[in-house]
Each structure stands twice: as structure tokens, then as C-alpha cells.
Amino acid sequence: MYMHFGLRTSEVTPQRDIRSEPDSPSSLKTLLSAPGPLSIITLVETCLREAHHQHASDIHIEPNEHAIRVRFRIDGMLCDIVTLPRTIHSEIISRIKVLSHLRTDEHQAAQDGRFRATFATTAVDIRVSIAPTHHGENAVLRLLTEHATPRTLSTLGLHENDQAKIERAVACQSGMILATGPTGSGKTSTLYTLLKLLNHSEISIVTIEDPIEYAVAGVTQMQINPRSNLTFANGLRTVLRQDPNVIMVGEIRDAETANIAINTALTGHLLLSTLHTNDAATTLPRLLDMGVDAYLVASTINIAIGQRLVRKICLHCRTKHTPTEAETRHLKLSSHTTTEKYENVPNKFFHGAGCPACNHSGYAGRIGIYEVLVVSPTIREAILQRASAATIHTIAQSEGLTSMFEDGLRKAAKGDTTIAEVLRVVGTPIS
């Protein structure tokens, strides 16, 4: 049903210049400035289209006492887009629930759903999370394109030395490769890039994901479904009967999955997965804490990739930048570097001055910063001795590990990102 709601232009407050096609009749800016009543169906559709156009990963629709705040997460940062009147909140949430096949009469329980939208020739899967809050239901929509953008280890931002380490690990026919970091650090993109390297007709690749974020031709992909008892652990048991060479497990969340994954890698399979840890070295003690025997961890892990995403400097307004006193102070005080290493850091960096192309933020897009820990014989011995993450990190550095902080400084010196962004993500935030 096409419903109209009387919404005056004065009730809508744009918060951010929308980077849309000037002549696009479907842009939020055009829609909200048009006279007359506004369709909720058109409003929701336009919001989705605009988010896709701006390469947003998430849409936040947040009610407060007097209004609705709409924000997009772009390049990892939330940006205020528009403020809507509180009176249309229930209609917006109802429309999203209808699209997601959720209960429209339930307002006090959290609900999760999904639907698909098509913009031009691009299909986008949209995951929906509805949660009750003090001022009404809050909605967060995650946008997932149907096909992954082709990437290489180089375009991800990996240094040549780290690329070589990963390529050697990928060439192994058994063992584990783990991508580690917090939510939103690009772990899934790393795994899909590794799948691309491995994807040949001579081998069988099976994935277990929650959800399937990108469709990959030539790869058998399974999505977990707790309602049918298809969990990561049970899915792994099923996959082993599918005669795979390579298995990707979206995430190791619990002890049961960790133990099955380790034993799978021990029996002649190459297994890729992710784990939520702060850095590469913490991955190994974390598996021990999950109840995996030390000798199994030492025998199966090939490499652990620690990573974060930093915003890239806008190429249209990039300019040279001398570190401020605050940046210099935080560089020296950062726990990720030493005075000796800091003295070798260049004193010339870059930043974005701000321009219309980047909406005056100085940033456009993101790039990864990494540390690739190869489990060498010395580190295997340290695992057997249940050494701490700090000890393992020290050993790895003596064997050539470049930390995420150092990789970030290297990218800042090249002009890929700013020193402030590196400090924000992996160092000491500048206040």
C-alpha cells in the first residue's frame, strides 16, 4: 500500500551534504526539499539508495525524545545524514519490518531479519536488526553487496614482505590461517582475498558463514542456521564429509568450534578462519584459553594476521603535514614503539585539507594495516611452554614481524593515511 504522510520541508533537517548525482530525482536532498506530502515507502527506499551510493556499510535509524536521527557509517565512521520528525517513527520501522518479514505487532523484543534490494544492476543484501529502546525501536541496517569487489593482497594494503609470508602459508596443503582483529577490521575481506588465491578447479573449497556476505563463483558456500541446528561446529562436521581441500569457517566463536577446526587442520585440510583478538600474538594464548591443547595449537597454526582499517587520505586534497606537538608527544609515548624506532620515523607526513570530493573530511576510503605472525619453530616451542602473548610478540619481532603500529607509520609516511588516524586506531588517541 502506498501511504502518504504530511511532512513539511521545515520539519526535516539535513545534517550532511549528500554526495549524490546532481540530477538524481531519488536523492534524499531532492526528496526532502520537495513540497507536499512524503511517502514513507519512498523515504525508506531513497535512504537505502543513498547509503549504497555513498558506499555506507550501515544505516542507523535512532529515535530520541523529539526526533529521529539517521546516520550512515562511511569508512568506519558514523556521519549524521538527516533528522526526521518523531511522528513518523513507527511508520518507518513498520516499513522496514515489512520488507524484512518481521512481526509488525511486536515492539518490546529484539528482531533480526534481512531482505534484498537492487540498485541499477547491483544486488544488495540488507541485514536488519531491530532493538527496543527507551524512546522506541532502534533500527540498524547492514548493507552487503552480492559480489565481492575483486581484491589482491596488494590492494588490501599488505606490504611485500607480509604478502610473501601469506603466499607461503596459502601454498601449504594443511594447517590454519587466522585473520584476527575486532569487529569491522576487515577480516572477512582478507579471507575472501585468500579464497581468490586458492580458487582453482583442481581443489574443492567449502565455506561455513554467518551470513554469506559475498557470492564467490566456484566455491561451495553454506550459511549457518541455528534453527535447524546448523552451527559452525555442526557445519564443520558436515563439511568434512563433502571431500574438501580448503575450508573457511567464518568465525571461531567457542571452544567446540575451535577444537573441531584445529583437528580438521591437523588431518590434511587447509582451514581459514577469524578470531576476535587485539593482535596476532594474542591469538595463540586465546586458543589455549578456549581449551585447545597446546601441542595442537603449535602443530596446526601456520600464520596469524592481525589487522585494523584506517581511513585513506583523499587524493583530491592531500597535502604535506608536519606532525603537531600532540602527535609528536603521542608518538613518543605510544606503547607500540620504542624511542629508538621513533627516531627513525620521518618528520614529514600528509593529511587531507578537506574538499567537496571528500565532503571536507580529508578522507576517502579505507586501507588495512597489518602484522603477519609466522609460527616458527621458536614460537611453537613458546606455545608449548604456554608463553604469554607479550613473549610471543617479542620473539616474532626478533624474527622480522612488523607490528600494526609500524605498518601504520609506514603507510602514513607514504601518504596513504594520517598519523592521527594511525594513533586513533592502534596507538594512543590524540585528545
GROMACS .gro file of C-alpha atoms in nm:
model
  431
    1MET     CA    1   0.000   0.000   0.000
    2TYR     CA    2   0.133   0.340  -0.097
    3MET     CA    3   0.085   0.567   0.206
    4HIS     CA    4   0.142   0.942   0.221
    5PHE     CA    5   0.225   1.137   0.532
    6GLY     CA    6   0.206   1.514   0.554
    7LEU     CA    7   0.568   1.615   0.617
    8ARG     CA    8   0.669   1.976   0.583
    9THR     CA    9   1.012   2.056   0.448
   10SER     CA   10   1.079   2.267   0.757
   11GLU     CA   11   1.045   1.955   0.974
   12VAL     CA   12   1.340   1.788   0.801
   13THR     CA   13   1.691   1.900   0.893
   14PRO     CA   14   1.972   1.782   0.661
   15GLN     CA   15   2.292   1.722   0.860
   16ARG     CA   16   2.538   1.644   0.582
   17ASP     CA   17   2.584   1.733   0.219
   18ILE     CA   18   2.474   1.419   0.035
   19ARG     CA   19   2.727   1.303  -0.226
   20SER     CA   20   2.474   1.201  -0.490
   21GLU     CA   21   2.430   1.258  -0.859
   22PRO     CA   22   2.317   1.617  -0.910
   23ASP     CA   23   2.029   1.523  -1.136
   24SER     CA   24   1.919   1.215  -0.941
   25PRO     CA   25   1.549   1.258  -0.853
   26SER     CA   26   1.585   0.988  -0.587
   27SER     CA   27   1.846   1.161  -0.368
   28LEU     CA   28   1.749   1.237  -0.009
   29LYS     CA   29   1.840   1.601  -0.060
   30THR     CA   30   1.598   1.631  -0.353
   31LEU     CA   31   1.327   1.425  -0.188
   32LEU     CA   32   1.326   1.611   0.142
   33SER     CA   33   1.327   1.955  -0.018
   34ALA     CA   34   1.030   1.879  -0.242
   35PRO     CA   35   0.699   2.042  -0.143
   36GLY     CA   36   0.393   1.840  -0.048
   37PRO     CA   37   0.343   1.511   0.138
   38LEU     CA   38   0.614   1.248   0.155
   39SER     CA   39   0.570   0.874   0.106
   40ILE     CA   40   0.728   0.658   0.379
   41ILE     CA   41   0.789   0.386   0.119
   42THR     CA   42   0.979   0.633  -0.098
   43LEU     CA   43   1.167   0.772   0.204
   44VAL     CA   44   1.297   0.429   0.310
   45GLU     CA   45   1.385   0.330  -0.047
   46THR     CA   46   1.568   0.659  -0.104
   47CYS     CA   47   1.759   0.622   0.222
   48LEU     CA   48   1.878   0.277   0.114
   49ARG     CA   49   1.971   0.401  -0.232
   50GLU     CA   50   2.164   0.696  -0.091
   51ALA     CA   51   2.352   0.476   0.155
   52HIS     CA   52   2.452   0.241  -0.127
   53HIS     CA   53   2.561   0.534  -0.343
   54GLN     CA   54   2.783   0.667  -0.064
   55HIS     CA   55   2.933   0.321  -0.001
   56ALA     CA   56   2.796   0.316   0.352
   57SER     CA   57   2.824  -0.014   0.539
   58ASP     CA   58   2.540   0.059   0.785
   59ILE     CA   59   2.233   0.277   0.830
   60HIS     CA   60   2.135   0.376   1.185
   61ILE     CA   61   1.779   0.494   1.248
   62GLU     CA   62   1.775   0.617   1.607
   63PRO     CA   63   1.473   0.766   1.784
   64ASN     CA   64   1.507   1.018   2.065
   65GLU     CA   65   1.256   1.220   2.260
   66HIS     CA   66   1.178   1.473   1.988
   67ALA     CA   67   1.317   1.344   1.656
   68ILE     CA   68   1.468   1.058   1.458
   69ARG     CA   69   1.839   1.071   1.381
   70VAL     CA   70   1.952   0.895   1.063
   71ARG     CA   71   2.323   0.818   1.034
   72PHE     CA   72   2.539   0.633   0.781
   73ARG     CA   73   2.863   0.452   0.866
   74ILE     CA   74   3.106   0.555   0.594
   75ASP     CA   75   3.471   0.447   0.604
   76GLY     CA   76   3.412   0.316   0.955
   77MET     CA   77   3.283   0.647   1.095
   78LEU     CA   78   2.922   0.740   1.167
   79CYS     CA   79   2.800   1.053   0.986
   80ASP     CA   80   2.479   1.242   1.064
   81ILE     CA   81   2.267   1.245   0.749
   82VAL     CA   82   1.925   1.383   0.835
   83THR     CA   83   1.688   1.449   1.126
   84LEU     CA   84   1.325   1.344   1.078
   85PRO     CA   85   1.017   1.426   1.289
   86ARG     CA   86   0.936   1.186   1.571
   87THR     CA   87   0.579   1.146   1.444
   88ILE     CA   88   0.678   0.918   1.154
   89HIS     CA   89   0.900   0.684   1.355
   90SER     CA   90   0.651   0.399   1.383
   91GLU     CA   91   0.574   0.411   1.009
   92ILE     CA   92   0.945   0.394   0.916
   93ILE     CA   93   1.005   0.097   1.148
   94SER     CA   94   0.691  -0.078   1.020
   95ARG     CA   95   0.806  -0.038   0.661
   96ILE     CA   96   1.147  -0.190   0.744
   97LYS     CA   97   0.976  -0.478   0.926
   98VAL     CA   98   0.750  -0.547   0.629
   99LEU     CA   99   1.050  -0.560   0.396
  100SER     CA  100   1.233  -0.793   0.638
  101HIS     CA  101   0.931  -1.019   0.707
  102LEU     CA  102   0.937  -0.934   1.078
  103ARG     CA  103   0.644  -0.904   1.317
  104THR     CA  104   0.494  -0.557   1.295
  105ASP     CA  105   0.290  -0.607   1.613
  106GLU     CA  106   0.595  -0.681   1.830
  107HIS     CA  107   0.759  -0.373   1.982
  108GLN     CA  108   0.923  -0.497   2.303
  109ALA     CA  109   1.154  -0.769   2.169
  110ALA     CA  110   1.464  -0.762   1.952
  111GLN     CA  111   1.413  -0.890   1.597
  112ASP     CA  112   1.659  -0.978   1.320
  113GLY     CA  113   1.576  -1.013   0.951
  114ARG     CA  114   1.704  -0.948   0.604
  115PHE     CA  115   1.588  -0.854   0.257
  116ARG     CA  116   1.739  -0.781  -0.082
  117ALA     CA  117   1.740  -0.457  -0.277
  118THR     CA  118   1.860  -0.391  -0.631
  119PHE     CA  119   2.017  -0.061  -0.733
  120ALA     CA  120   2.075  -0.038  -1.110
  121THR     CA  121   2.245  -0.373  -1.175
  122THR     CA  122   2.381  -0.426  -0.822
  123ALA     CA  123   2.202  -0.657  -0.579
  124VAL     CA  124   2.248  -0.569  -0.213
  125ASP     CA  125   2.160  -0.794   0.080
  126ILE     CA  126   2.044  -0.591   0.377
  127ARG     CA  127   2.062  -0.734   0.728
  128VAL     CA  128   1.820  -0.573   0.971
  129SER     CA  129   1.844  -0.551   1.349
  130ILE     CA  130   1.553  -0.401   1.544
  131ALA     CA  131   1.600  -0.337   1.917
  132PRO     CA  132   1.361  -0.178   2.171
  133THR     CA  133   1.500   0.132   2.343
  134HIS     CA  134   1.374   0.393   2.588
  135HIS     CA  135   1.242   0.615   2.306
  136GLY     CA  136   1.116   0.338   2.078
  137GLU     CA  137   1.259   0.082   1.840
  138ASN     CA  138   1.609   0.142   1.705
  139ALA     CA  139   1.695   0.002   1.360
  140VAL     CA  140   2.038  -0.076   1.218
  141LEU     CA  141   2.065  -0.195   0.858
  142ARG     CA  142   2.388  -0.356   0.729
  143LEU     CA  143   2.442  -0.333   0.351
  144LEU     CA  144   2.619  -0.627   0.186
  145THR     CA  145   2.682  -0.629  -0.187
  146GLU     CA  146   2.613  -0.958  -0.360
  147HIS     CA  147   2.958  -0.992  -0.515
  148ALA     CA  148   3.289  -0.905  -0.357
  149THR     CA  149   3.497  -0.637  -0.523
  150PRO     CA  150   3.799  -0.817  -0.671
  151ARG     CA  151   4.093  -0.761  -0.438
  152THR     CA  152   4.453  -0.870  -0.415
  153LEU     CA  153   4.688  -0.884  -0.119
  154SER     CA  154   4.846  -0.567  -0.254
  155THR     CA  155   4.520  -0.369  -0.282
  156LEU     CA  156   4.428  -0.475   0.071
  157GLY     CA  157   4.736  -0.282   0.183
  158LEU     CA  158   4.974  -0.567   0.269
  159HIS     CA  159   5.345  -0.495   0.239
  160GLU     CA  160   5.551  -0.710   0.001
  161ASN     CA  161   5.722  -0.894   0.288
  162ASP     CA  162   5.387  -0.978   0.450
  163GLN     CA  163   5.241  -1.083   0.115
  164ALA     CA  164   5.525  -1.332   0.073
  165LYS     CA  165   5.458  -1.479   0.419
  166ILE     CA  166   5.088  -1.525   0.340
  167GLU     CA  167   5.154  -1.674  -0.003
  168ARG     CA  168   5.385  -1.935   0.153
  169ALA     CA  169   5.117  -2.023   0.408
  170VAL     CA  170   4.848  -2.046   0.139
  171ALA     CA  171   5.068  -2.288  -0.056
  172CYS     CA  172   5.054  -2.536   0.234
  173GLN     CA  173   4.803  -2.819   0.198
  174SER     CA  174   4.715  -2.829   0.567
  175GLY     CA  175   4.718  -2.612   0.876
  176MET     CA  176   4.535  -2.295   0.979
  177ILE     CA  177   4.546  -1.935   0.867
  178LEU     CA  178   4.373  -1.697   1.108
  179ALA     CA  179   4.270  -1.336   1.048
  180THR     CA  180   4.233  -1.158   1.380
  181GLY     CA  181   4.105  -0.824   1.500
  182PRO     CA  182   3.791  -0.655   1.637
  183THR     CA  183   3.458  -0.630   1.455
  184GLY     CA  184   3.490  -0.414   1.144
  185SER     CA  185   3.864  -0.459   1.096
  186GLY     CA  186   3.838  -0.617   0.751
  187LYS     CA  187   3.889  -0.983   0.846
  188THR     CA  188   3.620  -1.110   0.606
  189SER     CA  189   3.775  -0.919   0.315
  190THR     CA  190   4.110  -1.081   0.396
  191LEU     CA  191   3.958  -1.430   0.395
  192TYR     CA  192   3.778  -1.373   0.064
  193THR     CA  193   4.101  -1.250  -0.091
  194LEU     CA  194   4.276  -1.568   0.025
  195LEU     CA  195   3.991  -1.774  -0.123
  196LYS     CA  196   4.051  -1.599  -0.454
  197LEU     CA  197   4.417  -1.705  -0.441
  198LEU     CA  198   4.318  -2.065  -0.367
  199ASN     CA  199   4.021  -2.091  -0.603
  200HIS     CA  200   4.128  -2.334  -0.877
  201SER     CA  201   3.933  -2.610  -1.049
  202GLU     CA  202   4.170  -2.873  -0.910
  203ILE     CA  203   4.061  -2.824  -0.549
  204SER     CA  204   3.734  -2.816  -0.356
  205ILE     CA  205   3.664  -2.514  -0.133
  206VAL     CA  206   3.373  -2.512   0.114
  207THR     CA  207   3.281  -2.224   0.344
  208ILE     CA  208   3.061  -2.200   0.653
  209GLU     CA  209   2.949  -1.842   0.710
  210ASP     CA  210   2.712  -1.630   0.915
  211PRO     CA  211   2.594  -1.475   0.694
  212ILE     CA  212   2.725  -1.537   0.343
  213GLU     CA  213   2.846  -1.185   0.274
  214TYR     CA  214   2.966  -1.229  -0.084
  215ALA     CA  215   2.894  -1.488  -0.351
  216VAL     CA  216   3.211  -1.648  -0.488
  217ALA     CA  217   3.196  -1.844  -0.814
  218GLY     CA  218   3.348  -2.192  -0.784
  219VAL     CA  219   3.317  -2.205  -0.405
  220THR     CA  220   3.053  -2.407  -0.215
  221GLN     CA  221   2.911  -2.172   0.049
  222MET     CA  222   2.695  -2.274   0.346
  223GLN     CA  223   2.514  -2.040   0.583
  224ILE     CA  224   2.467  -2.144   0.943
  225ASN     CA  225   2.110  -2.178   1.067
  226PRO     CA  226   2.069  -2.230   1.444
  227ARG     CA  227   1.701  -2.317   1.398
  228SER     CA  228   1.800  -2.628   1.205
  229ASN     CA  229   2.100  -2.686   1.434
  230LEU     CA  230   2.344  -2.594   1.159
  231THR     CA  231   2.604  -2.421   1.376
  232PHE     CA  232   2.969  -2.358   1.294
  233ALA     CA  233   3.063  -2.674   1.486
  234ASN     CA  234   2.797  -2.896   1.324
  235GLY     CA  235   2.863  -2.738   0.987
  236LEU     CA  236   3.230  -2.829   1.015
  237ARG     CA  237   3.137  -3.192   1.079
  238THR     CA  238   2.914  -3.187   0.770
  239VAL     CA  239   3.176  -3.018   0.554
  240LEU     CA  240   3.432  -3.288   0.633
  241ARG     CA  241   3.204  -3.537   0.456
  242GLN     CA  242   3.199  -3.314   0.144
  243ASP     CA  243   3.557  -3.406   0.042
  244PRO     CA  244   3.703  -3.052   0.070
  245ASN     CA  245   4.062  -2.942   0.027
  246VAL     CA  246   4.013  -2.596   0.176
  247ILE     CA  247   3.759  -2.496   0.442
  248MET     CA  248   3.670  -2.146   0.551
  249VAL     CA  249   3.494  -2.102   0.884
  250GLY     CA  250   3.352  -1.752   0.919
  251GLU     CA  251   3.441  -1.721   1.287
  252ILE     CA  252   3.570  -1.932   1.573
  253ARG     CA  253   3.330  -1.834   1.849
  254ASP     CA  254   3.350  -2.113   2.107
  255ALA     CA  255   3.561  -2.398   2.238
  256GLU     CA  256   3.373  -2.665   2.042
  257THR     CA  257   3.430  -2.492   1.708
  258ALA     CA  258   3.795  -2.421   1.799
  259ASN     CA  259   3.867  -2.786   1.878
  260ILE     CA  260   3.695  -2.919   1.565
  261ALA     CA  261   3.873  -2.660   1.349
  262ILE     CA  262   4.213  -2.747   1.494
  263ASN     CA  263   4.158  -3.119   1.442
  264THR     CA  264   4.035  -3.054   1.087
  265ALA     CA  265   4.355  -2.865   1.006
  266LEU     CA  266   4.555  -3.149   1.159
  267THR     CA  267   4.403  -3.409   0.925
  268GLY     CA  268   4.520  -3.272   0.592
  269HIS     CA  269   4.293  -2.973   0.530
  270LEU     CA  270   4.383  -2.606   0.494
  271LEU     CA  271   4.145  -2.412   0.717
  272LEU     CA  272   4.087  -2.036   0.713
  273SER     CA  273   3.902  -1.855   0.989
  274THR     CA  274   3.876  -1.543   1.204
  275LEU     CA  275   3.914  -1.480   1.574
  276HIS     CA  276   3.843  -1.170   1.780
  277THR     CA  277   4.174  -1.073   1.941
  278ASN     CA  278   4.363  -0.746   1.974
  279ASP     CA  279   4.672  -0.856   1.784
  280ALA     CA  280   4.830  -1.155   1.614
  281ALA     CA  281   5.029  -1.275   1.915
  282THR     CA  282   4.722  -1.286   2.142
  283THR     CA  283   4.561  -1.537   1.903
  284LEU     CA  284   4.775  -1.825   2.026
  285PRO     CA  285   4.712  -1.793   2.404
  286ARG     CA  286   4.345  -1.724   2.322
  287LEU     CA  287   4.310  -2.069   2.162
  288LEU     CA  288   4.471  -2.222   2.471
  289ASP     CA  289   4.217  -2.038   2.688
  290MET     CA  290   3.940  -2.193   2.474
  291GLY     CA  291   4.057  -2.537   2.580
  292VAL     CA  292   4.266  -2.639   2.279
  293ASP     CA  293   4.573  -2.844   2.373
  294ALA     CA  294   4.900  -2.656   2.338
  295TYR     CA  295   5.059  -2.920   2.116
  296LEU     CA  296   4.762  -2.898   1.874
  297VAL     CA  297   4.790  -2.518   1.851
  298ALA     CA  298   5.166  -2.544   1.795
  299SER     CA  299   5.119  -2.812   1.528
  300THR     CA  300   4.843  -2.655   1.321
  301ILE     CA  301   4.864  -2.275   1.313
  302ASN     CA  302   5.064  -2.154   1.012
  303ILE     CA  303   5.016  -1.778   1.044
  304ALA     CA  304   4.804  -1.528   1.237
  305ILE     CA  305   4.721  -1.199   1.065
  306GLY     CA  306   4.643  -0.909   1.298
  307GLN     CA  307   4.470  -0.618   1.128
  308ARG     CA  308   4.283  -0.289   1.151
  309LEU     CA  309   4.131  -0.049   0.897
  310VAL     CA  310   4.240   0.315   0.876
  311ARG     CA  311   4.087   0.586   0.662
  312LYS     CA  312   4.275   0.687   0.348
  313ILE     CA  313   4.366   1.046   0.275
  314CYS     CA  314   4.155   1.198   0.000
  315LEU     CA  315   4.370   1.216  -0.314
  316HIS     CA  316   4.199   1.536  -0.427
  317CYS     CA  317   4.315   1.741  -0.128
  318ARG     CA  318   4.621   1.558   0.007
  319THR     CA  319   4.894   1.789   0.125
  320LYS     CA  320   5.215   1.765   0.329
  321HIS     CA  321   5.177   1.783   0.703
  322THR     CA  322   5.428   1.830   0.983
  323PRO     CA  323   5.323   1.643   1.300
  324THR     CA  324   5.174   1.865   1.567
  325GLU     CA  325   5.311   1.877   1.921
  326ALA     CA  326   5.027   1.649   2.035
  327GLU     CA  327   5.100   1.397   1.759
  328THR     CA  328   5.472   1.402   1.836
  329ARG     CA  329   5.406   1.354   2.207
  330HIS     CA  330   5.173   1.061   2.148
  331LEU     CA  331   5.416   0.904   1.904
  332LYS     CA  332   5.687   0.910   2.168
  333LEU     CA  333   5.457   0.786   2.444
  334SER     CA  334   5.290   0.514   2.239
  335SER     CA  335   5.335   0.170   2.388
  336HIS     CA  336   5.363   0.028   2.035
  337THR     CA  337   5.704   0.173   1.960
  338THR     CA  338   6.034   0.248   2.126
  339THR     CA  339   6.242   0.565   2.138
  340GLU     CA  340   6.498   0.407   1.906
  341LYS     CA  341   6.233   0.319   1.647
  342TYR     CA  342   6.066   0.658   1.681
  343GLU     CA  343   6.391   0.836   1.596
  344ASN     CA  344   6.381   0.662   1.257
  345VAL     CA  345   6.027   0.779   1.180
  346PRO     CA  346   6.018   1.060   0.919
  347ASN     CA  347   5.906   1.400   1.040
  348LYS     CA  348   5.705   1.469   0.726
  349PHE     CA  349   5.362   1.320   0.681
  350PHE     CA  350   5.045   1.406   0.491
  351HIS     CA  351   4.683   1.493   0.561
  352GLY     CA  352   4.369   1.589   0.374
  353ALA     CA  353   4.290   1.959   0.372
  354GLY     CA  354   3.922   1.886   0.300
  355CYS     CA  355   3.736   1.936  -0.027
  356PRO     CA  356   3.391   1.872  -0.179
  357ALA     CA  357   3.505   1.530  -0.309
  358CYS     CA  358   3.550   1.400   0.049
  359ASN     CA  359   3.277   1.618   0.200
  360HIS     CA  360   3.553   1.822   0.366
  361SER     CA  361   3.656   1.531   0.589
  362GLY     CA  362   4.002   1.488   0.436
  363TYR     CA  363   3.943   1.113   0.399
  364ALA     CA  364   3.800   0.886   0.129
  365GLY     CA  365   3.803   0.507   0.154
  366ARG     CA  366   3.998   0.280   0.386
  367ILE     CA  367   4.311   0.066   0.379
  368GLY     CA  368   4.434  -0.210   0.610
  369ILE     CA  369   4.731  -0.206   0.842
  370TYR     CA  370   4.866  -0.549   0.932
  371GLU     CA  371   5.103  -0.765   1.129
  372VAL     CA  372   5.167  -1.117   0.998
  373LEU     CA  373   5.297  -1.359   1.260
  374VAL     CA  374   5.454  -1.674   1.118
  375VAL     CA  375   5.451  -1.962   1.367
  376SER     CA  376   5.819  -2.055   1.353
  377PRO     CA  377   5.986  -2.341   1.546
  378THR     CA  378   6.082  -2.095   1.821
  379ILE     CA  379   5.724  -1.974   1.855
  380ARG     CA  380   5.595  -2.332   1.852
  381GLU     CA  381   5.821  -2.403   2.148
  382ALA     CA  382   5.690  -2.090   2.323
  383ILE     CA  383   5.331  -2.211   2.268
  384LEU     CA  384   5.417  -2.548   2.422
  385GLN     CA  385   5.556  -2.360   2.721
  386ARG     CA  386   5.231  -2.157   2.735
  387ALA     CA  387   5.422  -1.832   2.696
  388SER     CA  388   5.235  -1.503   2.722
  389ALA     CA  389   5.124  -1.301   2.421
  390ALA     CA  390   5.388  -1.038   2.505
  391THR     CA  391   5.664  -1.301   2.498
  392ILE     CA  392   5.538  -1.443   2.168
  393HIS     CA  393   5.522  -1.092   2.020
  394THR     CA  394   5.880  -1.021   2.127
  395ILE     CA  395   6.001  -1.345   1.967
  396ALA     CA  396   5.810  -1.267   1.648
  397GLN     CA  397   5.961  -0.917   1.629
  398SER     CA  398   6.309  -1.062   1.665
  399GLU     CA  399   6.224  -1.285   1.367
  400GLY     CA  400   6.109  -0.999   1.147
  401LEU     CA  401   5.749  -0.918   1.250
  402THR     CA  402   5.637  -0.567   1.157
  403SER     CA  403   5.371  -0.457   1.407
  404MET     CA  404   5.045  -0.294   1.304
  405PHE     CA  405   5.164   0.034   1.451
  406GLU     CA  406   5.484   0.025   1.248
  407ASP     CA  407   5.291  -0.070   0.935
  408GLY     CA  408   5.061   0.224   1.003
  409LEU     CA  409   5.356   0.462   1.035
  410ARG     CA  410   5.492   0.327   0.707
  411LYS     CA  411   5.161   0.400   0.532
  412ALA     CA  412   5.140   0.744   0.692
  413ALA     CA  413   5.489   0.828   0.563
  414LYS     CA  414   5.382   0.719   0.213
  415GLY     CA  415   5.078   0.946   0.226
  416ASP     CA  416   4.816   0.671   0.239
  417THR     CA  417   4.679   0.779   0.578
  418THR     CA  418   4.746   1.031   0.854
  419ILE     CA  419   4.950   0.991   1.169
  420ALA     CA  420   4.642   1.096   1.368
  421GLU     CA  421   4.442   0.812   1.211
  422VAL     CA  422   4.709   0.554   1.295
  423LEU     CA  423   4.723   0.675   1.655
  424ARG     CA  424   4.342   0.666   1.674
  425VAL     CA  425   4.319   0.307   1.554
  426VAL     CA  426   4.620   0.131   1.706
  427GLY     CA  427   4.808   0.385   1.912
  428THR     CA  428   4.726   0.641   2.175
  429PRO     CA  429   4.427   0.856   2.072
  430ILE     CA  430   4.505   1.226   2.040
  431SER     CA  431   4.297   1.433   2.280
   0.00000   0.00000   0.00000
